[in-house]
mmCIF file of C-alpha atoms and ligand atoms in Angstrom:
data_model
loop_
_atom_site.group_PDB
_atom_site.id
_atom_site.type_symbol
_atom_site.label_atom_id
_atom_site.label_comp_id
_atom_site.label_asym_id
_atom_site.label_seq_id
_atom_site.Cartn_x
_atom_site.Cartn_y
_atom_site.Cartn_z
ATOM 1 C CA MET A 261 -58.439 66.560 32.623
ATOM 2 C CA GLU A 262 -55.138 64.997 31.654
ATOM 3 C CA SER A 263 -53.325 67.289 34.062
ATOM 4 C CA SER A 264 -55.651 66.464 36.955
ATOM 5 C CA LEU A 265 -55.208 62.727 36.325
ATOM 6 C CA ARG A 266 -51.489 63.231 36.136
ATOM 7 C CA ARG A 267 -51.452 65.119 39.441
ATOM 8 C CA LYS A 268 -53.162 62.192 41.138
ATOM 9 C CA VAL A 269 -50.630 59.783 39.688
ATOM 10 C CA GLU A 270 -47.771 62.004 40.827
ATOM 11 C CA ALA A 271 -49.288 61.970 44.302
ATOM 12 C CA GLY A 272 -48.995 58.175 44.271
ATOM 13 C CA GLU A 273 -52.611 57.363 43.524
ATOM 14 C CA LYS A 274 -53.693 54.555 41.203
ATOM 15 C CA LEU A 275 -56.540 55.396 38.877
ATOM 16 C CA PHE A 276 -59.714 53.466 38.199
ATOM 17 C CA PHE A 277 -61.459 54.028 34.881
ATOM 18 C CA LEU A 278 -64.945 52.617 34.545
ATOM 19 C CA LEU A 279 -65.831 51.591 30.990
ATOM 20 C CA SER A 280 -69.310 51.803 29.545
ATOM 21 C CA ASP A 281 -70.077 50.488 26.081
ATOM 22 C CA PRO A 282 -72.770 52.748 24.596
ATOM 23 C CA GLU A 283 -74.398 49.773 22.898
ATOM 24 C CA LYS A 284 -75.289 48.400 26.339
ATOM 25 C CA PRO A 285 -74.546 51.307 28.662
ATOM 26 C CA LEU A 286 -74.125 50.915 32.395
ATOM 27 C CA GLU A 287 -77.147 51.908 34.447
ATOM 28 C CA VAL A 288 -76.983 55.462 35.757
ATOM 29 C CA ASP A 289 -77.237 54.142 39.332
ATOM 30 C CA THR A 290 -74.240 51.925 38.718
ATOM 31 C CA VAL A 291 -72.181 54.872 37.496
ATOM 32 C CA VAL A 292 -73.263 56.868 40.569
ATOM 33 C CA GLN A 293 -72.099 54.018 42.826
ATOM 34 C CA PHE A 294 -68.685 53.975 41.170
ATOM 35 C CA GLU A 295 -68.384 57.738 41.423
ATOM 36 C CA GLU A 296 -69.218 57.610 45.115
ATOM 37 C CA SER A 297 -66.641 54.863 45.595
ATOM 38 C CA GLY A 298 -63.874 57.001 44.077
ATOM 39 C CA ALA A 299 -63.665 56.144 40.358
ATOM 40 C CA ASP A 300 -61.498 58.647 38.514
ATOM 41 C CA ALA A 301 -63.215 58.753 35.131
ATOM 42 C CA LEU A 302 -65.842 57.126 32.989
ATOM 43 C CA LEU A 303 -64.649 55.919 29.606
ATOM 44 C CA ILE A 304 -67.303 55.595 26.929
ATOM 45 C CA GLY A 305 -66.629 53.691 23.777
ATOM 46 C CA GLY A 306 -67.715 50.833 21.574
ATOM 47 C CA SER A 307 -67.206 49.607 18.060
ATOM 48 C CA LEU A 308 -70.644 48.742 16.753
ATOM 49 C CA ASN A 309 -74.195 50.036 16.665
ATOM 50 C CA VAL A 310 -73.389 53.408 18.244
ATOM 51 C CA THR A 311 -73.914 56.983 17.149
ATOM 52 C CA PRO A 312 -72.618 60.195 18.730
ATOM 53 C CA TYR A 313 -76.271 60.995 19.526
ATOM 54 C CA ASP A 314 -76.564 57.855 21.649
ATOM 55 C CA ILE A 315 -73.464 58.885 23.552
ATOM 56 C CA ASP A 316 -74.615 62.484 24.041
ATOM 57 C CA GLU A 317 -77.983 61.263 25.244
ATOM 58 C CA TYR A 318 -76.338 58.862 27.680
ATOM 59 C CA ILE A 319 -74.030 61.577 29.003
ATOM 60 C CA SER A 320 -76.918 63.945 29.469
ATOM 61 C CA SER A 321 -78.822 61.269 31.419
ATOM 62 C CA LEU A 322 -75.795 60.873 33.690
ATOM 63 C CA ARG A 323 -75.365 64.614 34.169
ATOM 64 C CA ALA A 324 -79.091 64.966 34.907
ATOM 65 C CA GLU A 325 -78.614 62.567 37.829
ATOM 66 C CA GLY A 326 -75.749 64.670 39.131
ATOM 67 C CA VAL A 327 -72.860 62.513 37.899
ATOM 68 C CA LYS A 328 -69.795 64.753 37.873
ATOM 69 C CA LEU A 329 -67.206 62.140 36.895
ATOM 70 C CA PRO A 330 -64.883 63.201 34.098
ATOM 71 C CA ILE A 331 -66.101 61.529 30.908
ATOM 72 C CA ILE A 332 -63.500 60.449 28.394
ATOM 73 C CA LEU A 333 -64.308 59.030 24.977
ATOM 74 C CA PHE A 334 -62.526 55.782 24.242
ATOM 75 C CA PRO A 335 -63.482 55.665 20.606
ATOM 76 C CA GLY A 336 -64.073 52.467 18.708
ATOM 77 C CA GLY A 337 -64.406 54.583 15.585
ATOM 78 C CA LEU A 338 -65.556 57.913 14.198
ATOM 79 C CA ASN A 339 -69.098 57.085 15.329
ATOM 80 C CA ASN A 340 -67.982 57.651 18.929
ATOM 81 C CA ILE A 341 -67.040 61.328 18.697
ATOM 82 C CA ALA A 342 -69.642 63.037 20.850
ATOM 83 C CA LYS A 343 -69.559 66.644 21.887
ATOM 84 C CA SER A 344 -70.682 66.383 25.484
ATOM 85 C CA ALA A 345 -67.707 64.347 26.687
ATOM 86 C CA ASP A 346 -64.870 66.150 28.460
ATOM 87 C CA ALA A 347 -61.982 64.534 26.647
ATOM 88 C CA ILE A 348 -61.037 61.858 24.160
ATOM 89 C CA LEU A 349 -58.299 59.264 24.136
ATOM 90 C CA PHE A 350 -56.962 60.290 20.750
ATOM 91 C CA MET A 351 -55.608 56.890 19.901
ATOM 92 C CA SER A 352 -53.498 55.179 17.331
ATOM 93 C CA LEU A 353 -53.629 51.375 17.333
ATOM 94 C CA LEU A 354 -49.900 50.837 17.056
ATOM 95 C CA ASN A 355 -50.079 47.165 16.173
ATOM 96 C CA SER A 356 -52.776 47.427 13.552
ATOM 97 C CA LEU A 357 -51.875 46.135 10.119
ATOM 98 C CA ASP A 358 -54.244 48.664 8.614
ATOM 99 C CA PRO A 359 -53.067 52.265 8.129
ATOM 100 C CA TYR A 360 -56.649 53.377 8.703
ATOM 101 C CA TRP A 361 -56.361 52.538 12.415
ATOM 102 C CA LEU A 362 -52.856 53.959 12.637
ATOM 103 C CA ILE A 363 -53.543 57.387 11.122
ATOM 104 C CA GLY A 364 -56.558 57.303 8.774
ATOM 105 C CA ALA A 365 -59.295 57.533 11.396
ATOM 106 C CA GLN A 366 -57.313 60.203 13.227
ATOM 107 C CA VAL A 367 -57.066 62.373 10.109
ATOM 108 C CA SER A 368 -60.802 62.022 9.606
ATOM 109 C CA ALA A 369 -61.496 62.897 13.243
ATOM 110 C CA ALA A 370 -58.981 65.636 14.015
ATOM 111 C CA MET A 371 -60.768 68.734 12.785
ATOM 112 C CA LEU A 372 -63.976 67.597 14.413
ATOM 113 C CA VAL A 373 -62.276 66.930 17.736
ATOM 114 C CA LYS A 374 -60.873 70.465 17.627
ATOM 115 C CA ARG A 375 -64.157 72.030 16.590
ATOM 116 C CA LEU A 376 -66.023 70.268 19.398
ATOM 117 C CA GLY A 377 -63.413 71.459 21.873
ATOM 118 C CA LEU A 378 -62.713 67.951 23.161
ATOM 119 C CA GLU A 379 -59.483 67.702 25.095
ATOM 120 C CA ALA A 380 -57.360 65.160 23.257
ATOM 121 C CA ILE A 381 -55.110 62.805 25.196
ATOM 122 C CA PRO A 382 -52.671 61.336 22.664
ATOM 123 C CA THR A 383 -52.744 57.626 23.397
ATOM 124 C CA ALA A 384 -50.874 54.692 21.924
ATOM 125 C CA TYR A 385 -53.093 51.627 21.934
ATOM 126 C CA ILE A 386 -51.358 48.264 22.011
ATOM 127 C CA ILE A 387 -53.277 45.008 21.808
ATOM 128 C CA ILE A 388 -51.972 41.818 23.346
ATOM 129 C CA GLY A 389 -53.339 38.286 23.355
ATOM 130 C CA HIS A 390 -57.034 37.717 22.714
ATOM 131 C CA GLY A 391 -57.733 41.311 21.650
ATOM 132 C CA GLY A 392 -61.511 40.955 21.640
ATOM 133 C CA ALA A 393 -63.656 43.082 19.349
ATOM 134 C CA ALA A 394 -61.089 45.907 19.364
ATOM 135 C CA GLY A 395 -58.469 43.550 17.975
ATOM 136 C CA HIS A 396 -60.759 42.207 15.290
ATOM 137 C CA ILE A 397 -62.221 45.528 14.157
ATOM 138 C CA GLY A 398 -58.849 47.252 14.438
ATOM 139 C CA ARG A 399 -57.148 44.587 12.332
ATOM 140 C CA ALA A 400 -54.533 44.191 15.012
ATOM 141 C CA GLN A 401 -51.639 41.826 14.970
ATOM 142 C CA PRO A 402 -51.845 41.176 18.710
ATOM 143 C CA VAL A 403 -48.622 40.709 20.642
ATOM 144 C CA PRO A 404 -48.511 36.997 21.571
ATOM 145 C CA LEU A 405 -49.095 36.399 25.277
ATOM 146 C CA GLU A 406 -45.863 34.442 25.604
ATOM 147 C CA ASN A 407 -43.857 37.273 24.025
ATOM 148 C CA ALA A 408 -44.973 40.097 26.290
ATOM 149 C CA TYR A 409 -41.507 41.662 26.110
ATOM 150 C CA ILE A 410 -42.440 42.930 22.651
ATOM 151 C CA VAL A 411 -44.799 45.367 24.370
ATOM 152 C CA ALA A 412 -41.709 47.166 25.703
ATOM 153 C CA ALA A 413 -40.627 48.044 22.183
ATOM 154 C CA TYR A 414 -44.067 49.393 21.296
ATOM 155 C CA ALA A 415 -44.201 51.391 24.517
ATOM 156 C CA ALA A 416 -40.741 52.870 23.997
ATOM 157 C CA ALA A 417 -41.606 53.786 20.416
ATOM 158 C CA ALA A 418 -44.846 55.392 21.597
ATOM 159 C CA GLU A 419 -43.007 57.492 24.141
ATOM 160 C CA LEU A 420 -40.364 58.568 21.644
ATOM 161 C CA LEU A 421 -43.135 59.519 19.222
ATOM 162 C CA GLY A 422 -44.611 61.799 21.876
ATOM 163 C CA PHE A 423 -47.701 59.894 22.990
ATOM 164 C CA ARG A 424 -48.597 60.938 26.530
ATOM 165 C CA ALA A 425 -50.538 57.799 27.406
ATOM 166 C CA ILE A 426 -50.052 54.138 26.561
ATOM 167 C CA TYR A 427 -52.954 51.707 26.827
ATOM 168 C CA VAL A 428 -52.067 48.019 26.990
ATOM 169 C CA GLU A 429 -55.215 46.150 26.036
ATOM 170 C CA ALA A 430 -56.085 42.456 26.236
ATOM 171 C CA GLY A 431 -59.553 43.078 24.804
ATOM 172 C CA SER A 432 -62.859 43.653 26.494
ATOM 173 C CA GLY A 433 -64.073 40.433 28.100
ATOM 174 C CA SER A 434 -60.794 38.691 27.329
ATOM 175 C CA PRO A 435 -60.681 35.189 28.862
ATOM 176 C CA THR A 436 -57.147 35.901 30.063
ATOM 177 C CA PRO A 437 -56.529 39.235 31.761
ATOM 178 C CA VAL A 438 -54.008 41.754 30.533
ATOM 179 C CA PRO A 439 -50.694 40.028 31.362
ATOM 180 C CA LEU A 440 -48.644 41.366 34.237
ATOM 181 C CA ASP A 441 -45.499 40.797 32.224
ATOM 182 C CA ALA A 442 -46.737 43.110 29.492
ATOM 183 C CA VAL A 443 -47.430 45.837 32.040
ATOM 184 C CA LYS A 444 -43.999 45.365 33.630
ATOM 185 C CA HIS A 445 -42.235 45.474 30.279
ATOM 186 C CA ALA A 446 -44.116 48.597 29.223
ATOM 187 C CA ARG A 447 -43.366 50.341 32.515
ATOM 188 C CA ALA A 448 -39.688 49.497 32.334
ATOM 189 C CA ALA A 449 -39.429 50.945 28.836
ATOM 190 C CA ILE A 450 -40.994 54.352 29.544
ATOM 191 C CA GLU A 451 -40.588 57.249 31.910
ATOM 192 C CA ASP A 452 -43.547 59.352 32.945
ATOM 193 C CA THR A 453 -45.988 58.433 30.176
ATOM 194 C CA LEU A 454 -49.343 57.485 31.698
ATOM 195 C CA LEU A 455 -49.701 53.699 31.578
ATOM 196 C CA ILE A 456 -53.242 52.354 31.305
ATOM 197 C CA ALA A 457 -54.015 48.617 31.326
ATOM 198 C CA GLY A 458 -57.236 46.734 30.788
ATOM 199 C CA GLY A 459 -59.022 43.743 29.440
ATOM 200 C CA GLY A 460 -60.308 40.784 31.440
ATOM 201 C CA ILE A 461 -59.580 42.156 34.922
ATOM 202 C CA LYS A 462 -61.966 40.329 37.241
ATOM 203 C CA THR A 463 -60.535 40.182 40.734
ATOM 204 C CA PRO A 464 -59.214 42.698 43.260
ATOM 205 C CA GLU A 465 -56.059 40.616 43.707
ATOM 206 C CA TYR A 466 -55.255 40.656 40.028
ATOM 207 C CA ALA A 467 -56.041 44.369 39.731
ATOM 208 C CA LYS A 468 -53.667 45.054 42.599
ATOM 209 C CA ASN A 469 -50.975 43.063 40.783
ATOM 210 C CA VAL A 470 -51.589 45.113 37.624
ATOM 211 C CA VAL A 471 -50.976 48.400 39.413
ATOM 212 C CA GLU A 472 -48.054 46.946 41.342
ATOM 213 C CA SER A 473 -46.580 45.897 37.979
ATOM 214 C CA GLY A 474 -46.529 49.563 37.019
ATOM 215 C CA ALA A 475 -49.896 50.534 35.563
ATOM 216 C CA ASP A 476 -51.023 54.009 36.590
ATOM 217 C CA ALA A 477 -54.628 53.257 35.684
ATOM 218 C CA ILE A 478 -56.793 50.217 35.123
ATOM 219 C CA VAL A 479 -59.943 49.949 33.031
ATOM 220 C CA VAL A 480 -62.847 47.721 34.056
ATOM 221 C CA GLY A 481 -65.898 47.258 31.844
ATOM 222 C CA THR A 482 -67.307 43.746 31.575
ATOM 223 C CA LEU A 483 -67.312 43.022 35.308
ATOM 224 C CA ALA A 484 -68.919 46.401 36.065
ATOM 225 C CA GLU A 485 -71.701 45.437 33.708
ATOM 226 C CA LYS A 486 -72.154 41.904 35.039
ATOM 227 C CA ASN A 487 -71.405 42.330 38.692
ATOM 228 C CA PRO A 488 -70.922 45.958 39.776
ATOM 229 C CA GLY A 489 -70.449 44.996 43.429
ATOM 230 C CA GLU A 490 -67.412 42.856 42.574
ATOM 231 C CA ALA A 491 -66.025 45.577 40.311
ATOM 232 C CA ILE A 492 -66.260 48.098 43.149
ATOM 233 C CA LYS A 493 -64.096 45.764 45.239
ATOM 234 C CA ILE A 494 -61.457 46.125 42.511
ATOM 235 C CA LEU A 495 -61.684 49.887 42.739
ATOM 236 C CA GLU A 496 -61.314 49.752 46.505
ATOM 237 C CA ALA A 497 -58.376 47.364 46.287
ATOM 238 C CA ILE A 498 -56.300 49.582 44.008
ATOM 239 C CA LYS A 499 -57.080 52.712 46.036
ATOM 240 C CA ARG A 500 -55.980 51.035 49.294
ATOM 241 C CA LYS A 501 -52.388 51.901 50.079
HETATM 242 C C1 LIG B 240 -61.664 47.085 27.242
HETATM 243 O O1 LIG B 240 -59.772 47.173 28.642
HETATM 244 C C2 LIG B 240 -61.122 47.393 28.598
HETATM 245 O O2 LIG B 240 -61.217 47.959 26.312
HETATM 246 C C3 LIG B 240 -61.894 46.712 29.679
HETATM 247 O O3 LIG B 240 -61.968 45.332 29.502
HETATM 248 O O4 LIG B 240 -64.388 44.807 29.598
HETATM 249 O O5 LIG B 240 -62.675 43.052 30.081
HETATM 250 O O6 LIG B 240 -63.072 44.891 31.702
HETATM 251 P P1 LIG B 240 -63.083 44.461 30.274
#
């Protein structure tokens, strides 16, 4: 999975990751529409009121309708580790003040991830600005919006530590979208580490700016839930050369 995503990026493609929160999952038809429009993967993850059974059931309902999209867990906690996904963003929340979110959850999850045969994509998660539920639950010390340059230092540290993906996150439903400056600073500080950005992306124009600032992939959740048609325009905009 990681290698096929990487090949697309190396070929100059920008990636679109659709996000579904298992507490209020996207309709199957909506996921089908995104797949047909060229989405690259479906991320599934949420912090609250979710069990692995809910996620497995959701995935099996998607597969039953013929959805072939790669499915990647984007875990909000141990309750998100479900066996029928293809891969997992094996994340450390680098700017958490709580060691649990830096390494504790990962220690608890690691043997299970291996036993379930989930492909792990080592991902550094960096929260900026609003941070949303992820910031609150993850006890993050979000990078201030006006100091986006600090993201560069996190990104460089992540790369030197061997993470193969960096996710710059403004928080799901953030009133201000993931800042372009943060994406630019992260990109400038790293080499070929996969750069993912998300949080509050609502327009095709802004999404285009995010990828032009150096993100390899964008994540869209809230808009896909509220207005799938508009979210598909974002997908189309970043795929257009
Ligand atoms: C959240 O970055 C993702 O983790 C997506 O955010 O729900 O605001 O699109 P939105």
